[in-house]
Amino acid sequence: MSNFLGIDASTQSMTGLAINTDTSQITAEVSVNFDERYGEQYGVTHGVIDLEEGQVHSAPLMWVEALEQLCQQLHEAGVDTGSIRAIAGSGQQHGTVYLNESAAGALESLDAERDLAVQLEGIFSRATAPIWMDTSTTRQCREIEAAVGGRDTLLQLTGNAAFERFSSPQIRRFWQIDDYSWGRTANISLVSSFISTLLAGRLVGVDPGDGSGTNLMDIHSRRWSQAAMDATAPDLAQRLLPIARPDEVVGAIHAFWTRRHGFSPECQILPFSGDNPNSLIGLGLVQPGQVALSLGTSDTLFACMDEARVSNSGEGALFASPDGEHYMALICFLNGSLAREAVRDRYDLDWDGFAKALRETPPGNGGALMLPWFAAEIVPHVAEPGVIREGFDETAVATNVRAVIEAQALLSRLHSEWMGVTIGSLSVTGGASANRDILQVYADVLGCTVQPFETTNAAALGAALRAAHGHAKTLGAESSFSDIVTPFTSPPAESRVQPNAAHREMYDRLLEEYRRLEADHLS
Ligand code: ADP
Ligand code: XUL
């Protein structure tokens, strides 16, 4: 049997997802919720510790406990851990784990008779780990950008300007505020590489996917950049392991896991990556031009790109794809369901009534255009809420419904231009992807097929698929990522929504109108 495991260490929980590549099935999915199990013990709420003044941390020892608990739950769910051939994984991006010089020895000599957490409680030089929700490092962001020669230099070098949540500003701040503990720090892991380290029983480096969320990796060579490290903290190179190849096994699982949790000694560990880069694989985006849009509370767009293009206006993040070859862009529109619900509720509609209004209004909406900033927006940056209507007013119910959806589709087209990809297909996930009338608008505006995609946990699935790919490589089987992901990531053909070619030119013109309207209001 060809069984593989993906582990996703996310903010609020740790998930294990097992797949069988012979039957193309997800065979198990279990999750450890941090608040439920460890809320009191580690002082976490929603998985995090609020240290105030923008400092948001979590507890790495809690993740150690959760990993053992996850194995327990896999057993309870009937998973034969002995049949798992390889494990890859995913971590919330950017978070940093600080280890002292005892870590390597403690990991190597793990004893299967004792709890993991008891054996590892002394390996940290910092008890807590700052995570992606931490916003306390604005000063450090500016210092780092200045030290490398400016924001644009850092952007071109690492793919991203300095963001508060990224690892480099977090590391710099730690060095600045706690010189003593910095001195005791022998190694810095990310959340992803910390979990792979626990499984391998030795220090494992990060992959380029998660490395690109640090502001420390040269996005073109996929190696640590000396200039970025120098701009961050002294002697950082000694504290970071070289970046690992995402598709190359780092070694077998440590004997602790075979003796205590029944894994096979042959079970291979792959480098873990960030949750977003793993989701790219789990959504099946392994060819340039494949794009996914999650229509959730906010709308998040993921794209697979052939080159490392950057967003000069800072509208999106750029990461290396863990397929080892491509890049991914990620942009977040805050006004997603938030805006759709505001319109629905304003006119006392339900989702059926909302869909009916879309069907009853003409594509192009008779020229009515809306800037749908019901709340302050991330992309494009809009500091104050304010909805703008051109060519209609608030009283026209159905026109308002179509205007908000056409605006969202036009915005996703406009603000993905920097990626330089022609959107060939769009997979949609999230609550609003159930609404086929919304999907028809996206298909027409973007001029591509739209396919709804039911995901369980795209990051954990992507990790399991990466494990299958890495394992195939060790057998000398050159299977492409497309071959591996397709059976797991292809929605049925009949669920696809096709674009209506008759509207293409009209939407091309409308895009230009929309560009002008947006520019007028942002200037
Ligand atoms: P999140 O993961 O951000 O919590 P979900 O992906 O679960 O969000 O999506 C939830 C949202 O989906 C709800 O807030 C609701 O606005 C939206 N939704 C659910 N059904 C429909 C529908 N038929 N049409 C449009 N939106 C819908
Ligand atoms: C991405 C980001 C989050 C985290 C947690 O830049 O900060 O998506 O990866 O999921």
Coordinates of C-alpha atoms and ligand atoms in Angstrom, one line a residue:
M1 CA 0.0 0.0 0.0
S2 CA 1.2 3.5 -0.8
N3 CA 0.4 5.5 2.3
F4 CA 1.7 9.0 3.0
L5 CA 1.1 11.5 5.7
G6 CA 0.8 15.2 5.7
I7 CA 1.0 17.2 8.9
D8 CA -0.1 20.8 9.2
A9 CA 1.0 22.7 12.3
S10 CA -1.3 25.7 12.0
T11 CA -2.2 28.5 14.4
Q12 CA -5.0 26.9 16.2
S13 CA -4.5 23.2 15.7
M14 CA -2.3 20.4 14.3
T15 CA -3.8 18.2 11.6
G16 CA -2.7 14.9 10.2
L17 CA -4.0 13.8 6.8
A18 CA -3.2 10.4 5.4
I19 CA -3.6 9.5 1.7
N20 CA -3.3 6.3 -0.3
T21 CA -1.9 7.0 -3.8
D22 CA -3.0 3.6 -5.1
T23 CA -6.7 4.4 -4.6
S24 CA -6.3 8.2 -4.8
Q25 CA -8.1 8.6 -1.5
I26 CA -7.8 10.6 1.6
T27 CA -7.9 7.8 4.2
A28 CA -7.8 9.7 7.5
E29 CA -7.9 13.3 8.8
V30 CA -7.4 14.0 12.5
S31 CA -6.8 17.2 14.3
V32 CA -5.5 18.3 17.8
N33 CA -7.1 21.6 18.9
F34 CA -4.7 23.6 21.0
D35 CA -7.2 25.6 23.0
E36 CA -9.3 22.5 23.9
R37 CA -6.3 20.4 24.9
Y38 CA -3.7 22.8 26.1
G39 CA -5.4 26.2 26.6
E40 CA -4.9 26.3 30.3
Q41 CA -1.5 24.6 30.5
Y42 CA 0.2 26.9 27.9
G43 CA -2.0 29.9 28.4
V44 CA -3.1 30.0 24.7
T45 CA -6.4 31.4 23.3
H46 CA -7.1 30.6 19.6
G47 CA -3.7 28.9 19.8
V48 CA -1.7 32.1 20.7
I49 CA -0.4 34.0 23.7
D50 CA -1.1 37.7 23.6
L51 CA 1.9 39.5 25.1
E52 CA 0.4 42.9 24.3
E53 CA 1.8 45.8 22.4
G54 CA 1.5 43.8 19.2
Q55 CA 3.5 40.9 20.5
V56 CA 1.7 37.6 19.6
H57 CA 3.5 34.4 20.4
S58 CA 2.8 30.7 20.8
A59 CA 4.4 27.8 22.8
P60 CA 6.8 25.5 20.9
L61 CA 6.7 22.9 23.7
M62 CA 2.9 22.8 23.1
W63 CA 3.6 21.8 19.5
V64 CA 5.9 19.0 20.8
E65 CA 3.1 17.6 22.9
A66 CA 0.6 18.0 20.1
L67 CA 2.7 16.0 17.7
E68 CA 2.6 13.0 20.1
Q69 CA -1.1 13.5 20.6
L70 CA -1.6 13.6 16.9
C71 CA 0.1 10.2 16.5
Q72 CA -2.3 8.8 19.2
Q73 CA -5.3 10.2 17.3
L74 CA -4.0 8.7 14.1
H75 CA -4.0 5.3 15.8
E76 CA -7.5 5.8 17.2
A77 CA -8.7 6.7 13.7
G78 CA -7.4 3.3 12.5
V79 CA -4.3 4.5 10.7
D80 CA -1.6 1.9 10.4
T81 CA 1.4 4.2 11.0
G82 CA 3.7 1.3 10.1
S83 CA 2.5 1.5 6.5
I84 CA 3.3 5.2 6.0
R85 CA 6.2 5.5 3.6
A86 CA 7.0 9.2 3.9
I87 CA 5.9 12.3 5.9
A88 CA 6.0 15.9 4.8
G89 CA 4.4 18.8 6.5
S90 CA 3.4 22.4 6.7
G91 CA 3.6 25.1 9.3
Q92 CA 2.1 28.5 9.9
Q93 CA 4.5 30.7 8.1
H94 CA 7.1 33.2 9.5
G95 CA 7.1 32.0 13.2
T96 CA 10.5 31.5 14.7
V97 CA 11.7 28.9 17.3
Y98 CA 14.9 29.6 19.2
L99 CA 16.9 26.5 20.3
N100 CA 19.9 26.4 22.6
E101 CA 23.0 24.3 22.1
S102 CA 21.6 21.3 24.0
A103 CA 18.9 20.8 21.3
A104 CA 20.9 18.7 18.8
G105 CA 22.0 16.2 21.5
A106 CA 18.6 15.9 23.1
L107 CA 17.0 15.2 19.8
E108 CA 19.5 12.5 18.8
S109 CA 19.2 10.6 22.1
L110 CA 15.4 10.6 22.4
D111 CA 14.1 7.8 24.6
A112 CA 11.0 6.0 23.5
E113 CA 10.0 5.2 27.1
R114 CA 9.5 8.8 28.0
D115 CA 7.2 11.6 26.8
L116 CA 8.7 13.8 24.1
A117 CA 7.9 17.1 25.8
V118 CA 9.5 16.0 29.1
Q119 CA 12.7 15.3 27.2
L120 CA 12.7 18.5 25.2
E121 CA 11.6 21.1 27.6
G122 CA 15.2 22.3 28.1
I123 CA 16.1 22.8 24.4
F124 CA 14.8 26.4 24.0
S125 CA 16.7 29.6 24.4
R126 CA 13.3 31.5 24.2
A127 CA 10.3 29.8 25.8
T128 CA 7.8 31.3 23.4
A129 CA 7.9 31.7 19.6
P130 CA 6.7 34.9 17.9
I131 CA 4.2 34.0 15.1
W132 CA 2.7 35.6 12.0
M133 CA 0.2 37.6 14.0
D134 CA 2.9 39.6 15.7
T135 CA 3.0 43.3 14.6
S136 CA 5.6 44.6 17.1
T137 CA 8.5 45.0 14.6
T138 CA 7.7 48.0 12.4
R139 CA 10.9 49.7 13.6
Q140 CA 13.0 46.6 12.7
C141 CA 11.3 46.4 9.2
R142 CA 12.5 49.9 8.4
E143 CA 16.0 49.3 9.9
I144 CA 16.4 46.1 7.8
E145 CA 15.2 47.8 4.6
A146 CA 17.6 50.7 5.2
A147 CA 20.6 48.4 5.9
V148 CA 20.2 46.4 2.6
G149 CA 20.0 49.6 0.6
G150 CA 16.3 50.4 0.7
R151 CA 12.9 48.8 0.4
D152 CA 13.2 48.0 -3.3
T153 CA 16.5 46.3 -2.8
L154 CA 15.1 44.0 -0.2
L155 CA 12.0 43.4 -2.5
Q156 CA 14.2 42.5 -5.5
L157 CA 16.5 40.4 -3.3
T158 CA 14.0 38.4 -1.2
G159 CA 10.8 38.8 -3.2
N160 CA 9.1 40.8 -0.4
A161 CA 9.5 44.1 1.3
A162 CA 9.9 43.8 5.1
F163 CA 6.7 42.8 6.8
E164 CA 6.2 42.9 10.6
R165 CA 5.3 39.2 10.7
F166 CA 8.2 38.0 8.6
S167 CA 11.0 36.2 10.4
S168 CA 13.9 38.6 9.9
P169 CA 12.3 41.6 11.7
Q170 CA 11.3 39.2 14.5
I171 CA 14.8 37.8 14.9
R172 CA 16.2 41.3 14.9
R173 CA 13.9 42.4 17.6
F174 CA 14.8 39.4 19.8
W175 CA 18.5 40.2 19.4
Q176 CA 17.8 43.8 20.3
I177 CA 15.7 43.2 23.4
D178 CA 17.3 40.1 24.8
D179 CA 21.0 40.0 24.1
Y180 CA 21.6 37.4 26.8
S181 CA 19.1 34.8 25.3
W182 CA 20.3 35.7 21.8
G183 CA 23.8 34.6 23.0
R184 CA 22.4 31.3 24.1
T185 CA 20.6 30.7 20.8
A186 CA 22.5 28.0 18.7
N187 CA 19.8 27.5 16.1
I188 CA 16.7 29.3 14.7
S189 CA 14.0 27.1 13.2
L190 CA 10.7 28.1 11.7
V191 CA 7.5 26.4 12.8
S192 CA 7.7 24.1 9.8
S193 CA 11.3 23.0 10.2
F194 CA 10.9 22.6 13.9
I195 CA 8.3 19.9 13.4
S196 CA 10.4 18.1 10.8
T197 CA 13.3 18.3 13.2
L198 CA 11.2 16.5 15.9
L199 CA 10.4 13.7 13.5
A200 CA 13.9 13.3 12.1
G201 CA 15.5 13.6 15.6
R202 CA 18.0 16.1 14.2
L203 CA 18.0 19.7 13.1
V204 CA 16.4 20.0 9.6
G205 CA 16.5 23.1 7.5
V206 CA 13.6 25.0 6.0
D207 CA 12.6 24.6 2.4
P208 CA 12.6 27.6 -0.1
G209 CA 8.8 27.9 0.3
D210 CA 9.0 28.8 3.9
G211 CA 12.5 30.4 3.5
S212 CA 10.8 33.0 1.3
G213 CA 8.7 34.1 4.2
T214 CA 11.7 35.2 6.2
N215 CA 13.0 38.3 4.3
L216 CA 16.3 36.4 4.5
M217 CA 16.4 34.2 1.4
D218 CA 17.6 35.3 -2.0
I219 CA 14.5 34.4 -4.0
H220 CA 16.5 33.7 -7.2
S221 CA 19.2 31.4 -5.8
R222 CA 17.0 30.0 -3.0
R223 CA 19.9 30.4 -0.6
W224 CA 20.2 32.6 2.5
S225 CA 21.3 36.0 1.5
Q226 CA 24.4 37.3 3.4
A227 CA 23.3 40.9 2.9
A228 CA 19.9 40.2 4.4
M229 CA 21.4 38.3 7.3
D230 CA 23.9 41.1 8.0
A231 CA 21.0 43.5 8.1
T232 CA 19.1 41.4 10.7
A233 CA 21.4 40.3 13.5
P234 CA 25.1 39.4 14.1
D235 CA 26.3 35.8 13.3
L236 CA 23.0 34.8 11.9
A237 CA 24.5 32.5 9.3
Q238 CA 25.8 30.2 12.1
R239 CA 22.3 30.0 13.5
L240 CA 20.5 29.0 10.3
L241 CA 20.8 25.6 8.6
P242 CA 21.3 25.7 4.9
I243 CA 18.0 25.8 2.9
A244 CA 16.9 22.2 2.2
R245 CA 15.7 21.0 -1.2
P246 CA 11.9 20.6 -0.9
D247 CA 11.8 17.3 -2.8
E248 CA 14.7 15.6 -1.1
V249 CA 14.3 13.3 1.8
V250 CA 16.2 14.5 4.8
G251 CA 16.5 11.0 6.4
A252 CA 14.5 8.3 8.1
I253 CA 12.1 9.0 11.0
H254 CA 13.9 8.8 14.4
A255 CA 13.7 5.5 16.4
F256 CA 11.6 7.3 19.0
W257 CA 8.7 7.4 16.6
T258 CA 9.1 3.8 15.4
R259 CA 9.3 2.4 19.0
R260 CA 6.7 4.5 20.6
H261 CA 4.2 5.2 17.8
G262 CA 4.7 2.3 15.4
F263 CA 6.2 4.0 12.4
S264 CA 8.4 2.0 10.1
P265 CA 12.1 2.6 10.4
E266 CA 12.0 3.1 6.6
C267 CA 9.5 6.0 6.9
Q268 CA 11.1 9.0 5.3
I269 CA 10.9 12.6 6.4
L270 CA 10.8 15.4 3.8
P271 CA 11.5 19.1 4.6
F272 CA 8.3 20.8 5.8
S273 CA 7.2 24.0 4.1
G274 CA 4.8 26.9 4.9
D275 CA 1.1 26.4 5.0
N276 CA 0.5 28.6 2.0
P277 CA 3.1 27.0 -0.2
N278 CA 1.8 23.6 0.7
S279 CA -1.8 24.7 -0.1
L280 CA -0.6 25.7 -3.6
I281 CA 0.2 22.0 -4.1
G282 CA -2.9 20.8 -2.3
L283 CA -5.0 22.9 -4.6
G284 CA -3.3 21.4 -7.6
L285 CA -1.5 24.6 -8.7
V286 CA 1.6 23.1 -10.2
Q287 CA 1.6 24.8 -13.7
P288 CA 2.0 28.5 -14.3
G289 CA -1.4 30.2 -14.9
Q290 CA -3.2 27.9 -12.5
V291 CA -4.9 30.1 -10.0
A292 CA -7.1 29.5 -6.9
L293 CA -9.4 31.9 -5.1
S294 CA -10.7 31.2 -1.7
L295 CA -14.0 33.0 -1.2
G296 CA -14.1 33.1 2.6
T297 CA -14.5 35.9 5.1
S298 CA -11.8 37.6 3.0
D299 CA -10.9 36.5 -0.5
T300 CA -7.4 35.0 -1.0
L301 CA -5.9 34.5 -4.4
F302 CA -3.1 32.0 -5.0
A303 CA -1.3 31.8 -8.3
C304 CA 1.4 29.5 -9.7
M305 CA 4.1 31.6 -11.6
D306 CA 7.0 30.6 -13.8
E307 CA 9.2 33.5 -12.6
A308 CA 9.9 35.4 -9.4
R309 CA 7.9 38.5 -10.1
V310 CA 7.4 41.0 -7.3
S311 CA 4.6 43.3 -6.5
N312 CA 6.2 46.7 -6.5
S313 CA 3.3 48.3 -4.8
G314 CA 3.5 45.7 -2.0
E315 CA 0.1 44.2 -2.8
G316 CA 1.0 40.6 -2.5
A317 CA 3.5 38.2 -1.1
L318 CA 5.9 36.1 -3.2
F319 CA 7.0 32.6 -2.1
A320 CA 8.9 29.8 -3.8
S321 CA 6.7 26.9 -4.6
P322 CA 7.7 23.7 -2.8
D323 CA 7.4 21.9 -6.2
G324 CA 11.0 23.1 -6.5
E325 CA 10.5 24.9 -9.8
H326 CA 7.8 27.5 -9.7
Y327 CA 6.8 30.5 -7.6
M328 CA 3.6 31.4 -5.9
A329 CA 1.9 34.8 -5.4
L330 CA -0.6 35.3 -2.6
I331 CA -3.0 38.3 -2.4
C332 CA -5.7 39.0 0.1
F333 CA -8.8 41.1 -0.5
L334 CA -10.2 41.9 2.9
N335 CA -13.7 42.8 1.5
G336 CA -14.7 39.3 0.5
S337 CA -17.8 37.7 2.1
L338 CA -17.8 40.8 4.3
A339 CA -18.8 42.9 1.3
R340 CA -21.2 40.3 -0.2
E341 CA -23.0 40.0 3.1
A342 CA -23.2 43.7 3.5
V343 CA -25.1 44.0 0.2
R344 CA -27.2 40.9 0.9
D345 CA -28.2 42.2 4.3
R346 CA -28.8 45.8 3.1
Y347 CA -31.6 44.5 0.8
D348 CA -32.9 41.8 3.1
L349 CA -32.0 39.0 0.7
D350 CA -31.0 35.4 1.3
W351 CA -28.3 33.8 -0.9
D352 CA -31.0 32.5 -3.3
G353 CA -32.4 36.1 -3.7
F354 CA -28.8 37.3 -4.2
A355 CA -28.2 34.7 -7.0
K356 CA -31.5 35.6 -8.6
A357 CA -30.5 39.3 -8.8
L358 CA -27.3 38.2 -10.6
R359 CA -29.3 36.2 -13.1
E360 CA -31.7 39.1 -13.7
T361 CA -29.1 41.7 -14.4
P362 CA -27.1 42.0 -17.6
P363 CA -23.3 41.2 -17.7
G364 CA -21.6 44.6 -17.6
N365 CA -24.5 45.9 -15.4
G366 CA -25.3 48.7 -17.9
G367 CA -22.0 50.4 -17.0
A368 CA -22.7 50.5 -13.2
L369 CA -19.4 50.3 -11.3
M370 CA -18.7 50.0 -7.6
L371 CA -15.6 50.3 -5.4
P372 CA -16.7 47.8 -2.8
W373 CA -14.8 49.1 0.2
F374 CA -17.3 48.2 2.9
A375 CA -14.3 47.9 5.3
A376 CA -10.8 49.3 4.9
E377 CA -9.0 47.2 2.3
I378 CA -5.6 45.5 2.0
V379 CA -5.5 45.2 -1.8
P380 CA -5.5 47.9 -3.0
H381 CA -4.5 49.7 0.2
V382 CA -7.6 51.7 1.4
A383 CA -7.2 53.1 4.9
E384 CA -10.9 54.2 5.5
P385 CA -14.0 52.3 4.5
G386 CA -16.2 54.0 1.8
V387 CA -18.3 52.5 -1.0
I388 CA -18.2 54.4 -4.3
R389 CA -21.0 53.9 -6.9
E390 CA -20.7 55.2 -10.5
G391 CA -23.7 55.2 -12.8
F392 CA -26.3 54.0 -10.2
D393 CA -27.3 54.6 -6.6
E394 CA -28.1 52.7 -3.5
T395 CA -31.7 52.2 -4.3
A396 CA -31.3 49.8 -7.2
V397 CA -31.3 46.4 -5.5
A398 CA -30.3 44.0 -8.2
T399 CA -27.8 46.5 -9.7
N400 CA -26.0 46.7 -6.4
V401 CA -25.8 42.9 -6.2
R402 CA -24.2 42.6 -9.6
A403 CA -22.0 45.6 -8.9
V404 CA -20.3 44.1 -5.9
I405 CA -19.6 40.8 -7.6
E406 CA -18.4 42.3 -10.8
A407 CA -16.2 44.7 -8.8
Q408 CA -14.6 41.7 -6.9
A409 CA -14.0 39.8 -10.2
L410 CA -12.5 42.9 -11.9
L411 CA -10.4 43.6 -8.8
S412 CA -8.9 40.1 -8.9
R413 CA -8.1 40.6 -12.6
L414 CA -6.6 44.1 -12.1
H415 CA -4.5 43.3 -9.0
S416 CA -3.0 40.1 -10.3
E417 CA -1.6 41.8 -13.4
W418 CA 1.8 42.1 -11.6
M419 CA 2.1 38.4 -11.6
G420 CA 2.4 38.4 -15.4
V421 CA 0.4 35.2 -15.7
T422 CA -2.5 34.6 -18.0
I423 CA -5.1 33.0 -15.8
G424 CA -5.8 29.7 -17.5
S425 CA -8.1 28.2 -14.9
L426 CA -9.5 29.3 -11.6
S427 CA -10.3 26.9 -8.8
V428 CA -12.6 28.3 -6.2
T429 CA -13.0 27.2 -2.6
G430 CA -14.6 28.6 0.5
G431 CA -18.2 29.3 1.4
A432 CA -19.2 31.5 -1.5
S433 CA -17.9 28.9 -4.1
A434 CA -21.3 27.2 -3.6
N435 CA -22.9 30.0 -5.5
R436 CA -22.7 29.2 -9.2
D437 CA -24.1 32.6 -10.2
I438 CA -21.2 34.2 -8.5
L439 CA -18.8 31.8 -10.3
Q440 CA -20.4 32.6 -13.7
V441 CA -19.5 36.3 -13.2
Y442 CA -15.8 35.3 -12.4
A443 CA -15.7 33.0 -15.5
D444 CA -17.0 35.8 -17.7
V445 CA -14.8 38.6 -16.3
L446 CA -11.6 36.6 -16.2
G447 CA -12.4 34.7 -19.4
C448 CA -11.5 31.3 -18.0
T449 CA -13.1 28.1 -16.7
V450 CA -14.0 28.3 -13.0
Q451 CA -14.1 25.1 -11.0
P452 CA -15.5 24.8 -7.5
F453 CA -13.2 22.7 -5.3
E454 CA -14.1 21.2 -2.0
T455 CA -11.1 21.2 0.2
T456 CA -10.6 19.6 3.5
N457 CA -7.3 21.0 4.5
A458 CA -5.3 22.0 1.4
A459 CA -2.1 22.6 3.4
A460 CA -2.1 19.1 4.9
L461 CA -3.2 17.5 1.6
G462 CA -0.4 19.4 -0.2
A463 CA 2.1 18.1 2.4
A464 CA 0.9 14.5 1.9
L465 CA 1.2 14.9 -1.9
R466 CA 4.7 16.3 -1.4
A467 CA 5.6 13.2 0.7
A468 CA 4.4 10.9 -2.2
H469 CA 6.4 12.9 -4.7
G470 CA 9.6 12.9 -2.6
H471 CA 9.2 9.2 -1.9
A472 CA 8.8 8.4 -5.7
K473 CA 12.0 10.3 -6.3
T474 CA 14.0 8.1 -3.9
L475 CA 12.8 5.1 -5.9
G476 CA 14.1 6.7 -9.1
A477 CA 10.6 7.1 -10.4
E478 CA 10.5 10.5 -12.2
S479 CA 6.8 11.2 -11.6
S480 CA 5.8 14.8 -12.2
F481 CA 3.9 16.9 -9.7
S482 CA 1.0 17.0 -12.1
D483 CA 0.8 13.2 -12.2
I484 CA 0.7 13.1 -8.4
V485 CA -1.7 16.0 -7.6
T486 CA -4.2 15.5 -10.5
P487 CA -6.1 12.5 -9.0
F488 CA -6.6 14.3 -5.7
T489 CA -7.3 17.8 -7.0
S490 CA -9.6 17.4 -10.0
P491 CA -13.2 18.3 -9.4
P492 CA -15.7 16.6 -11.6
A493 CA -15.9 18.1 -15.1
E494 CA -19.7 18.7 -14.8
S495 CA -19.1 21.1 -11.9
R496 CA -17.1 23.5 -14.1
V497 CA -18.5 26.9 -15.0
Q498 CA -17.5 28.0 -18.6
P499 CA -17.0 31.6 -19.6
N500 CA -19.4 33.2 -22.2
A501 CA -17.1 34.3 -25.0
A502 CA -19.7 36.9 -26.1
H503 CA -18.9 39.1 -23.1
R504 CA -15.1 39.1 -23.4
E505 CA -14.5 42.3 -25.2
M506 CA -17.1 44.1 -23.1
Y507 CA -15.3 43.0 -19.9
D508 CA -11.9 44.0 -21.4
R509 CA -13.3 47.5 -21.8
L510 CA -14.9 47.5 -18.4
L511 CA -11.6 46.6 -16.8
E512 CA -10.1 49.9 -18.2
E513 CA -13.1 51.8 -16.9
Y514 CA -12.6 50.2 -13.6
R515 CA -8.8 50.9 -13.5
R516 CA -9.6 54.6 -14.1
L517 CA -12.3 54.7 -11.4
E518 CA -10.0 53.1 -8.9
A519 CA -7.1 55.4 -9.8
D520 CA -9.3 58.5 -9.4
H521 CA -10.3 57.5 -5.9
L522 CA -6.9 56.3 -4.7
S523 CA -5.0 59.4 -5.9
Ligands
ADP1 P1 -13.9 31.3 6.5 O1 -13.1 30.1 6.2 O2 -13.2 32.6 6.2 O3 -14.6 31.3 7.8 P2 -15.8 30.1 4.7 O4 -15.0 29.7 3.5 O5 -16.3 29.1 5.6 O6 -15.1 31.3 5.5 O7 -17.1 30.9 4.1 C1 -18.1 31.4 4.9 C2 -18.9 32.4 4.1 O8 -19.4 31.9 2.9 C3 -20.0 33.0 4.9 O9 -19.6 34.1 5.6 C4 -21.0 33.4 3.8 O10 -20.9 34.8 3.6 C5 -20.5 32.7 2.5 N1 -21.5 31.9 1.8 C6 -22.1 30.7 2.2 N2 -23.0 30.3 1.3 C7 -23.0 31.2 0.3 C8 -23.7 31.3 -0.9 N3 -24.6 30.5 -1.3 N4 -23.5 32.4 -1.7 C9 -22.5 33.3 -1.3 N5 -21.8 33.3 -0.2 C10 -22.1 32.2 0.7
XUL2 C1 1.0 34.4 5.2 C2 0.6 34.4 6.7 C3 -0.4 33.4 7.2 C4 0.3 32.3 8.0 C5 -0.7 31.5 8.8 O1 1.9 35.3 4.9 O2 1.1 35.2 7.5 O3 -1.2 32.9 6.1 O4 1.0 31.5 7.1 O5 -1.5 30.8 8.2

